[in-house]
Every structure is written in C-alpha cells, then in structure tokens.
Amino acid sequence: MTKKSLTVGAGWSTVAIGVLHTAVFLPHPYWGEWLTGGLRSGESGDASLSVFWALPGSFVVPLVLFGLLLVRLGRRGERAPGYAGWTLAGWAATCVLLIGPSGFLLGFVPAGLLIAEDLRARRRGAGRGVTGREEDARPSEQTTSTSRSA
C-alpha cells in the first residue's frame, strides 16, 4: 500500500481552511443572541444572520469532515474520485467570480492537489478503480494464472 501524499495534503489543507475560517469569524458579539433564541424568534438583525451563515451555519463542518476523509483515504493508499477535485475547483471559482478575491481562493489548493493525484494515477494506469488503490490496477495472481491456462 502506497500512501497518496497529494490526497493527504489536500485533506489537511481542507481542514486548515475550515479551521482558519472559524478563527476569522469566531470573535463576534452575536453568540449570546443566538444562544438565547434570537434566530428562532426572528429578533436577529441582518448582521447577526449574516455572521450565523458565515460561521455555524456555513460549510465549515462538512469541509473539515471532507478533509479528514481525504486524509484517511490517502493514508490507506486510496485517492478521491477525479470529480472531487474538479467540483471543489468549480465551487471555489464560482464563489470567487461572485464575490471577488476572498478566502475561496484557498480552495484551489486542495482542488489542485486532488486533480494532480488523479492525473498522476491515470498516467500510471491506476485510474481504473473508483477507490484509486494500486491493487485495482494490477491483475491478481489468480487472474493471471487463470488466463494463462485458458
């Protein structure tokens, strides 16, 4: 089993983006309002709602979970499907086009690593399996011996 270092790097960079996003938006005065039910009662202002959707209601938790999943896949010698990197890149590009240069530019780092890992595997001929395991690309001993005797 060969560790997929680009997938692991993509995973840790995705986790770092989530943590940085949380660190930027964490210090604000709205926590008390949220915890006392201001969002449910409709008493929250526009600024409070905006910050809510930028922090606890945002993409941070799924992003960190996705990053940790990528780390696990990479450490097991697997890679994410090719569409994962392309989708992440498309999402980041769309967000940058809509709001301009922002933290979404960081999304191109893990996207590029995932795309590079996929292209590397395809060049090596390991792009056949969804899992991206090296074993998926090599015929097993049993398959080889069966085809010789036929």
Short mmCIF file of N, CA and C in Angstrom, two decimals:
data_model
loop_
_atom_site.label_atom_id
_atom_site.label_comp_id
_atom_site.label_asym_id
_atom_site.label_seq_id
_atom_site.Cartn_x
_atom_site.Cartn_y
_atom_site.Cartn_z
N MET A 1 0.85 -1.18 0.00
CA MET A 1 0.00 0.00 0.00
C MET A 1 0.89 1.24 0.00
N THR A 2 0.70 2.10 -0.97
CA THR A 2 1.46 3.33 -1.08
C THR A 2 0.60 4.49 -0.63
N LYS A 3 1.12 5.27 0.29
CA LYS A 3 0.40 6.44 0.78
C LYS A 3 0.25 7.46 -0.35
N LYS A 4 -0.92 8.00 -0.50
CA LYS A 4 -1.20 9.02 -1.53
C LYS A 4 -0.94 10.39 -0.90
N SER A 5 0.28 10.90 -1.02
CA SER A 5 0.65 12.13 -0.33
C SER A 5 -0.11 13.35 -0.81
N LEU A 6 -0.48 13.41 -2.08
CA LEU A 6 -1.24 14.55 -2.56
C LEU A 6 -2.65 14.55 -1.98
N THR A 7 -3.24 13.37 -1.83
CA THR A 7 -4.57 13.28 -1.22
C THR A 7 -4.50 13.67 0.25
N VAL A 8 -3.47 13.21 0.95
CA VAL A 8 -3.30 13.58 2.35
C VAL A 8 -3.09 15.09 2.48
N GLY A 9 -2.27 15.65 1.61
CA GLY A 9 -2.06 17.10 1.61
C GLY A 9 -3.33 17.88 1.32
N ALA A 10 -4.13 17.37 0.39
CA ALA A 10 -5.41 18.02 0.08
C ALA A 10 -6.32 17.97 1.31
N GLY A 11 -6.31 16.84 2.00
CA GLY A 11 -7.14 16.70 3.19
C GLY A 11 -6.74 17.67 4.28
N TRP A 12 -5.44 17.72 4.59
CA TRP A 12 -5.00 18.63 5.66
C TRP A 12 -5.19 20.09 5.27
N SER A 13 -5.02 20.43 4.00
CA SER A 13 -5.25 21.82 3.60
C SER A 13 -6.74 22.17 3.68
N THR A 14 -7.60 21.21 3.41
CA THR A 14 -9.04 21.44 3.54
C THR A 14 -9.42 21.64 5.01
N VAL A 15 -8.86 20.83 5.89
CA VAL A 15 -9.09 21.01 7.33
C VAL A 15 -8.58 22.38 7.77
N ALA A 16 -7.40 22.76 7.30
CA ALA A 16 -6.84 24.07 7.68
C ALA A 16 -7.73 25.22 7.22
N ILE A 17 -8.31 25.11 6.03
CA ILE A 17 -9.22 26.16 5.54
C ILE A 17 -10.42 26.27 6.47
N GLY A 18 -10.98 25.16 6.89
CA GLY A 18 -12.11 25.18 7.82
C GLY A 18 -11.75 25.80 9.16
N VAL A 19 -10.58 25.45 9.68
CA VAL A 19 -10.14 25.99 10.96
C VAL A 19 -9.86 27.49 10.84
N LEU A 20 -9.20 27.91 9.77
CA LEU A 20 -8.94 29.34 9.56
C LEU A 20 -10.23 30.13 9.42
N HIS A 21 -11.18 29.56 8.69
CA HIS A 21 -12.47 30.22 8.52
C HIS A 21 -13.15 30.43 9.88
N THR A 22 -13.10 29.41 10.71
CA THR A 22 -13.69 29.51 12.04
C THR A 22 -12.96 30.55 12.88
N ALA A 23 -11.64 30.56 12.82
CA ALA A 23 -10.86 31.52 13.61
C ALA A 23 -11.17 32.97 13.22
N VAL A 24 -11.41 33.21 11.94
CA VAL A 24 -11.70 34.57 11.47
C VAL A 24 -13.07 35.03 11.96
N PHE A 25 -14.06 34.15 11.89
CA PHE A 25 -15.43 34.56 12.20
C PHE A 25 -15.86 34.27 13.63
N LEU A 26 -15.03 33.62 14.42
CA LEU A 26 -15.43 33.24 15.78
C LEU A 26 -15.66 34.43 16.71
N PRO A 27 -14.76 35.41 16.75
CA PRO A 27 -14.97 36.51 17.71
C PRO A 27 -15.99 37.54 17.19
N HIS A 28 -17.19 37.48 17.71
CA HIS A 28 -18.22 38.45 17.38
C HIS A 28 -19.23 38.50 18.53
N PRO A 29 -20.06 39.51 18.58
CA PRO A 29 -20.96 39.68 19.73
C PRO A 29 -22.29 38.91 19.64
N TYR A 30 -22.50 38.09 18.63
CA TYR A 30 -23.83 37.50 18.42
C TYR A 30 -24.08 36.17 19.11
N TRP A 31 -23.07 35.55 19.70
CA TRP A 31 -23.26 34.25 20.32
C TRP A 31 -24.37 34.28 21.38
N GLY A 32 -24.37 35.30 22.21
CA GLY A 32 -25.39 35.41 23.26
C GLY A 32 -26.79 35.49 22.67
N GLU A 33 -26.95 36.28 21.63
CA GLU A 33 -28.24 36.42 20.95
C GLU A 33 -28.70 35.08 20.37
N TRP A 34 -27.78 34.35 19.74
CA TRP A 34 -28.13 33.07 19.14
C TRP A 34 -28.53 32.05 20.21
N LEU A 35 -27.74 32.00 21.29
CA LEU A 35 -27.97 31.00 22.33
C LEU A 35 -29.25 31.26 23.11
N THR A 36 -29.74 32.49 23.11
CA THR A 36 -30.99 32.81 23.81
C THR A 36 -32.20 32.75 22.89
N GLY A 37 -32.03 32.30 21.66
CA GLY A 37 -33.15 32.07 20.75
C GLY A 37 -33.46 33.21 19.80
N GLY A 38 -32.55 34.15 19.64
CA GLY A 38 -32.80 35.28 18.75
C GLY A 38 -33.02 34.89 17.30
N LEU A 39 -32.38 33.83 16.85
CA LEU A 39 -32.57 33.37 15.47
C LEU A 39 -33.95 32.76 15.28
N ARG A 40 -34.39 31.98 16.26
CA ARG A 40 -35.70 31.33 16.16
C ARG A 40 -36.84 32.33 16.27
N SER A 41 -36.67 33.34 17.10
CA SER A 41 -37.76 34.29 17.32
C SER A 41 -37.86 35.35 16.23
N GLY A 42 -36.85 35.44 15.37
CA GLY A 42 -36.85 36.44 14.31
C GLY A 42 -36.41 37.82 14.76
N GLU A 43 -35.88 37.92 15.97
CA GLU A 43 -35.43 39.21 16.50
C GLU A 43 -34.02 39.59 16.05
N SER A 44 -33.34 38.68 15.40
CA SER A 44 -31.97 38.94 14.95
C SER A 44 -31.97 39.92 13.79
N GLY A 45 -30.94 40.75 13.76
CA GLY A 45 -30.78 41.68 12.65
C GLY A 45 -30.06 41.04 11.49
N ASP A 46 -29.92 41.81 10.41
CA ASP A 46 -29.25 41.30 9.21
C ASP A 46 -27.80 40.91 9.47
N ALA A 47 -27.10 41.72 10.28
CA ALA A 47 -25.69 41.41 10.58
C ALA A 47 -25.57 40.10 11.34
N SER A 48 -26.46 39.88 12.29
CA SER A 48 -26.45 38.63 13.06
C SER A 48 -26.71 37.43 12.16
N LEU A 49 -27.67 37.54 11.27
CA LEU A 49 -27.97 36.45 10.34
C LEU A 49 -26.80 36.18 9.40
N SER A 50 -26.16 37.24 8.92
CA SER A 50 -25.01 37.08 8.02
C SER A 50 -23.87 36.35 8.70
N VAL A 51 -23.59 36.72 9.94
CA VAL A 51 -22.50 36.08 10.67
C VAL A 51 -22.87 34.63 10.99
N PHE A 52 -24.14 34.38 11.29
CA PHE A 52 -24.55 32.99 11.54
C PHE A 52 -24.27 32.12 10.32
N TRP A 53 -24.66 32.60 9.13
CA TRP A 53 -24.46 31.81 7.92
C TRP A 53 -22.99 31.77 7.51
N ALA A 54 -22.17 32.63 8.09
CA ALA A 54 -20.74 32.59 7.81
C ALA A 54 -19.99 31.68 8.78
N LEU A 55 -20.61 31.33 9.91
CA LEU A 55 -19.89 30.50 10.87
C LEU A 55 -20.61 29.19 11.19
N PRO A 56 -21.50 29.12 12.16
CA PRO A 56 -22.04 27.79 12.48
C PRO A 56 -22.95 27.22 11.39
N GLY A 57 -23.58 28.07 10.61
CA GLY A 57 -24.45 27.58 9.56
C GLY A 57 -23.76 27.44 8.21
N SER A 58 -22.45 27.59 8.20
CA SER A 58 -21.71 27.59 6.93
C SER A 58 -21.24 26.20 6.53
N PHE A 59 -20.32 26.17 5.62
CA PHE A 59 -19.75 24.93 5.08
C PHE A 59 -18.64 24.36 5.94
N VAL A 60 -18.31 25.00 7.07
CA VAL A 60 -17.11 24.64 7.83
C VAL A 60 -17.13 23.19 8.31
N VAL A 61 -18.20 22.75 8.92
CA VAL A 61 -18.23 21.38 9.45
C VAL A 61 -18.12 20.35 8.32
N PRO A 62 -18.93 20.45 7.25
CA PRO A 62 -18.75 19.48 6.17
C PRO A 62 -17.37 19.57 5.51
N LEU A 63 -16.81 20.77 5.44
CA LEU A 63 -15.49 20.93 4.83
C LEU A 63 -14.42 20.21 5.66
N VAL A 64 -14.47 20.37 6.97
CA VAL A 64 -13.49 19.69 7.83
C VAL A 64 -13.69 18.18 7.76
N LEU A 65 -14.93 17.72 7.76
CA LEU A 65 -15.18 16.28 7.63
C LEU A 65 -14.66 15.73 6.30
N PHE A 66 -14.88 16.48 5.22
CA PHE A 66 -14.36 16.09 3.91
C PHE A 66 -12.83 16.00 3.96
N GLY A 67 -12.20 16.99 4.59
CA GLY A 67 -10.74 16.98 4.70
C GLY A 67 -10.23 15.77 5.47
N LEU A 68 -10.89 15.44 6.58
CA LEU A 68 -10.48 14.28 7.36
C LEU A 68 -10.69 12.98 6.59
N LEU A 69 -11.75 12.92 5.80
CA LEU A 69 -11.98 11.76 4.94
C LEU A 69 -10.87 11.62 3.90
N LEU A 70 -10.45 12.74 3.32
CA LEU A 70 -9.36 12.70 2.35
C LEU A 70 -8.07 12.22 2.99
N VAL A 71 -7.79 12.69 4.21
CA VAL A 71 -6.58 12.24 4.92
C VAL A 71 -6.62 10.73 5.11
N ARG A 72 -7.77 10.23 5.54
CA ARG A 72 -7.89 8.79 5.76
C ARG A 72 -7.72 8.01 4.46
N LEU A 73 -8.36 8.47 3.40
CA LEU A 73 -8.20 7.79 2.10
C LEU A 73 -6.74 7.75 1.68
N GLY A 74 -6.08 8.90 1.77
CA GLY A 74 -4.69 8.99 1.35
C GLY A 74 -3.77 8.10 2.16
N ARG A 75 -4.00 8.04 3.46
CA ARG A 75 -3.17 7.19 4.32
C ARG A 75 -3.39 5.71 4.04
N ARG A 76 -4.57 5.36 3.55
CA ARG A 76 -4.87 3.97 3.20
C ARG A 76 -4.41 3.62 1.80
N GLY A 77 -3.79 4.56 1.10
CA GLY A 77 -3.31 4.29 -0.25
C GLY A 77 -4.39 4.48 -1.31
N GLU A 78 -5.47 5.15 -0.94
CA GLU A 78 -6.56 5.40 -1.88
C GLU A 78 -6.59 6.88 -2.24
N ARG A 79 -7.32 7.17 -3.29
CA ARG A 79 -7.48 8.58 -3.68
C ARG A 79 -8.95 8.85 -3.88
N ALA A 80 -9.30 10.11 -3.83
CA ALA A 80 -10.69 10.50 -4.09
C ALA A 80 -10.95 10.39 -5.58
N PRO A 81 -12.20 10.20 -5.97
CA PRO A 81 -12.52 10.18 -7.41
C PRO A 81 -12.13 11.52 -8.04
N GLY A 82 -11.81 11.48 -9.31
CA GLY A 82 -11.36 12.69 -10.01
C GLY A 82 -12.33 13.85 -9.92
N TYR A 83 -13.62 13.54 -9.91
CA TYR A 83 -14.60 14.63 -9.88
C TYR A 83 -14.56 15.43 -8.58
N ALA A 84 -14.01 14.88 -7.52
CA ALA A 84 -13.96 15.61 -6.24
C ALA A 84 -13.11 16.87 -6.38
N GLY A 85 -11.94 16.75 -6.98
CA GLY A 85 -11.08 17.92 -7.17
C GLY A 85 -11.67 18.92 -8.14
N TRP A 86 -12.24 18.43 -9.24
CA TRP A 86 -12.83 19.33 -10.24
C TRP A 86 -14.05 20.06 -9.66
N THR A 87 -14.86 19.37 -8.87
CA THR A 87 -16.03 20.00 -8.27
C THR A 87 -15.61 21.06 -7.26
N LEU A 88 -14.62 20.74 -6.44
CA LEU A 88 -14.11 21.71 -5.47
C LEU A 88 -13.55 22.94 -6.18
N ALA A 89 -12.82 22.73 -7.27
CA ALA A 89 -12.27 23.86 -8.04
C ALA A 89 -13.40 24.69 -8.66
N GLY A 90 -14.42 24.03 -9.19
CA GLY A 90 -15.55 24.75 -9.78
C GLY A 90 -16.30 25.57 -8.75
N TRP A 91 -16.49 25.00 -7.57
CA TRP A 91 -17.17 25.71 -6.48
C TRP A 91 -16.37 26.95 -6.07
N ALA A 92 -15.06 26.77 -5.88
CA ALA A 92 -14.21 27.90 -5.50
C ALA A 92 -14.22 28.98 -6.58
N ALA A 93 -14.12 28.57 -7.84
CA ALA A 93 -14.12 29.54 -8.94
C ALA A 93 -15.43 30.32 -9.01
N THR A 94 -16.54 29.62 -8.85
CA THR A 94 -17.84 30.28 -8.88
C THR A 94 -17.96 31.29 -7.75
N CYS A 95 -17.54 30.91 -6.56
CA CYS A 95 -17.61 31.83 -5.41
C CYS A 95 -16.71 33.04 -5.61
N VAL A 96 -15.52 32.84 -6.15
CA VAL A 96 -14.62 33.97 -6.41
C VAL A 96 -15.22 34.88 -7.47
N LEU A 97 -15.83 34.31 -8.50
CA LEU A 97 -16.48 35.14 -9.52
C LEU A 97 -17.63 35.96 -8.94
N LEU A 98 -18.35 35.38 -7.98
CA LEU A 98 -19.49 36.08 -7.40
C LEU A 98 -19.11 37.16 -6.40
N ILE A 99 -18.09 36.90 -5.57
CA ILE A 99 -17.77 37.87 -4.52
C ILE A 99 -16.38 38.48 -4.65
N GLY A 100 -15.61 38.05 -5.62
CA GLY A 100 -14.27 38.61 -5.80
C GLY A 100 -13.23 37.86 -4.99
N PRO A 101 -11.99 38.34 -5.04
CA PRO A 101 -10.91 37.68 -4.30
C PRO A 101 -11.27 37.58 -2.81
N SER A 102 -11.16 36.37 -2.30
CA SER A 102 -11.52 36.11 -0.90
C SER A 102 -10.84 34.83 -0.46
N GLY A 103 -11.25 34.33 0.68
CA GLY A 103 -10.73 33.07 1.18
C GLY A 103 -11.05 31.89 0.28
N PHE A 104 -12.02 32.07 -0.62
CA PHE A 104 -12.34 30.97 -1.55
C PHE A 104 -11.17 30.64 -2.46
N LEU A 105 -10.25 31.57 -2.64
CA LEU A 105 -9.05 31.28 -3.45
C LEU A 105 -8.26 30.12 -2.84
N LEU A 106 -8.32 29.98 -1.52
CA LEU A 106 -7.61 28.87 -0.87
C LEU A 106 -8.16 27.51 -1.31
N GLY A 107 -9.39 27.47 -1.77
CA GLY A 107 -10.00 26.22 -2.22
C GLY A 107 -9.28 25.61 -3.41
N PHE A 108 -8.52 26.43 -4.14
CA PHE A 108 -7.78 25.90 -5.29
C PHE A 108 -6.59 25.04 -4.86
N VAL A 109 -6.14 25.18 -3.61
CA VAL A 109 -5.02 24.36 -3.13
C VAL A 109 -5.43 22.89 -3.04
N PRO A 110 -6.43 22.55 -2.21
CA PRO A 110 -6.80 21.12 -2.18
C PRO A 110 -7.36 20.63 -3.51
N ALA A 111 -8.07 21.49 -4.23
CA ALA A 111 -8.60 21.07 -5.53
C ALA A 111 -7.46 20.70 -6.47
N GLY A 112 -6.43 21.52 -6.53
CA GLY A 112 -5.28 21.24 -7.38
C GLY A 112 -4.56 19.96 -6.98
N LEU A 113 -4.43 19.72 -5.68
CA LEU A 113 -3.78 18.50 -5.21
C LEU A 113 -4.59 17.26 -5.58
N LEU A 114 -5.91 17.34 -5.44
CA LEU A 114 -6.76 16.20 -5.81
C LEU A 114 -6.72 15.94 -7.31
N ILE A 115 -6.73 17.00 -8.10
CA ILE A 115 -6.66 16.86 -9.56
C ILE A 115 -5.31 16.27 -9.96
N ALA A 116 -4.24 16.76 -9.34
CA ALA A 116 -2.90 16.24 -9.64
C ALA A 116 -2.78 14.76 -9.28
N GLU A 117 -3.36 14.37 -8.12
CA GLU A 117 -3.32 12.96 -7.72
C GLU A 117 -4.06 12.09 -8.73
N ASP A 118 -5.20 12.57 -9.20
CA ASP A 118 -5.98 11.83 -10.19
C ASP A 118 -5.22 11.70 -11.51
N LEU A 119 -4.65 12.81 -11.96
CA LEU A 119 -3.89 12.77 -13.21
C LEU A 119 -2.67 11.86 -13.11
N ARG A 120 -2.01 11.90 -11.97
CA ARG A 120 -0.85 11.03 -11.74
C ARG A 120 -1.27 9.56 -11.80
N ALA A 121 -2.38 9.23 -11.17
CA ALA A 121 -2.86 7.84 -11.17
C ALA A 121 -3.25 7.40 -12.58
N ARG A 122 -3.87 8.29 -13.33
CA ARG A 122 -4.26 7.93 -14.70
C ARG A 122 -3.04 7.70 -15.58
N ARG A 123 -2.00 8.50 -15.39
CA ARG A 123 -0.77 8.32 -16.16
C ARG A 123 -0.12 6.99 -15.83
N ARG A 124 -0.22 6.57 -14.58
CA ARG A 124 0.38 5.30 -14.17
C ARG A 124 -0.51 4.12 -14.51
N GLY A 125 -1.70 4.39 -15.02
CA GLY A 125 -2.60 3.30 -15.37
C GLY A 125 -3.43 2.80 -14.20
N ALA A 126 -3.44 3.54 -13.09
CA ALA A 126 -4.20 3.10 -11.91
C ALA A 126 -5.55 3.78 -11.83
N GLY A 127 -5.99 4.41 -12.88
CA GLY A 127 -7.24 5.14 -12.84
C GLY A 127 -8.47 4.29 -13.07
N ARG A 128 -8.32 2.98 -13.13
CA ARG A 128 -9.47 2.12 -13.43
C ARG A 128 -10.45 2.00 -12.27
N GLY A 129 -9.93 1.89 -11.05
CA GLY A 129 -10.81 1.67 -9.89
C GLY A 129 -11.31 2.97 -9.30
N VAL A 130 -12.51 2.95 -8.76
CA VAL A 130 -13.07 4.13 -8.12
C VAL A 130 -12.27 4.47 -6.88
N THR A 131 -11.77 3.44 -6.18
CA THR A 131 -11.06 3.67 -4.94
C THR A 131 -9.69 4.27 -5.17
N GLY A 132 -9.10 4.02 -6.32
CA GLY A 132 -7.78 4.53 -6.60
C GLY A 132 -6.68 3.70 -5.99
N ARG A 133 -7.00 2.51 -5.50
CA ARG A 133 -5.96 1.65 -4.93
C ARG A 133 -5.06 1.13 -6.04
N GLU A 134 -3.80 1.00 -5.71
CA GLU A 134 -2.85 0.47 -6.68
C GLU A 134 -3.22 -0.97 -7.06
N GLU A 135 -3.79 -1.72 -6.09
CA GLU A 135 -4.14 -3.12 -6.36
C GLU A 135 -5.21 -3.22 -7.44
N ASP A 136 -6.07 -2.19 -7.56
CA ASP A 136 -7.14 -2.23 -8.55
C ASP A 136 -6.58 -2.22 -9.97
N ALA A 137 -5.40 -1.67 -10.15
CA ALA A 137 -4.83 -1.53 -11.48
C ALA A 137 -4.04 -2.77 -11.89
N ARG A 138 -3.59 -3.56 -10.90
CA ARG A 138 -2.79 -4.73 -11.20
C ARG A 138 -3.65 -5.99 -11.21
N PRO A 139 -3.44 -6.85 -12.18
CA PRO A 139 -4.18 -8.12 -12.15
C PRO A 139 -3.66 -8.98 -11.00
N SER A 140 -4.56 -9.70 -10.36
CA SER A 140 -4.15 -10.55 -9.25
C SER A 140 -3.46 -11.80 -9.81
N GLU A 141 -2.77 -12.50 -8.93
CA GLU A 141 -2.07 -13.73 -9.32
C GLU A 141 -3.06 -14.76 -9.85
N GLN A 142 -4.23 -14.84 -9.21
CA GLN A 142 -5.22 -15.83 -9.61
C GLN A 142 -5.72 -15.52 -11.03
N THR A 143 -5.99 -14.27 -11.30
CA THR A 143 -6.47 -13.88 -12.63
C THR A 143 -5.42 -14.18 -13.69
N THR A 144 -4.15 -13.89 -13.38
CA THR A 144 -3.08 -14.12 -14.33
C THR A 144 -2.91 -15.60 -14.63
N SER A 145 -2.93 -16.42 -13.59
CA SER A 145 -2.75 -17.86 -13.81
C SER A 145 -3.96 -18.46 -14.52
N THR A 146 -5.15 -17.96 -14.28
CA THR A 146 -6.34 -18.45 -14.95
C THR A 146 -6.29 -18.13 -16.44
N SER A 147 -5.84 -16.92 -16.76
CA SER A 147 -5.82 -16.53 -18.18
C SER A 147 -4.74 -17.28 -18.94
N ARG A 148 -3.66 -17.70 -18.26
CA ARG A 148 -2.60 -18.47 -18.94
C ARG A 148 -3.06 -19.87 -19.27
N SER A 149 -3.86 -20.47 -18.37
CA SER A 149 -4.28 -21.85 -18.58
C SER A 149 -5.43 -21.96 -19.60
N ALA A 150 -6.08 -20.86 -19.90
CA ALA A 150 -7.22 -20.92 -20.81
C ALA A 150 -6.83 -21.02 -22.24
#
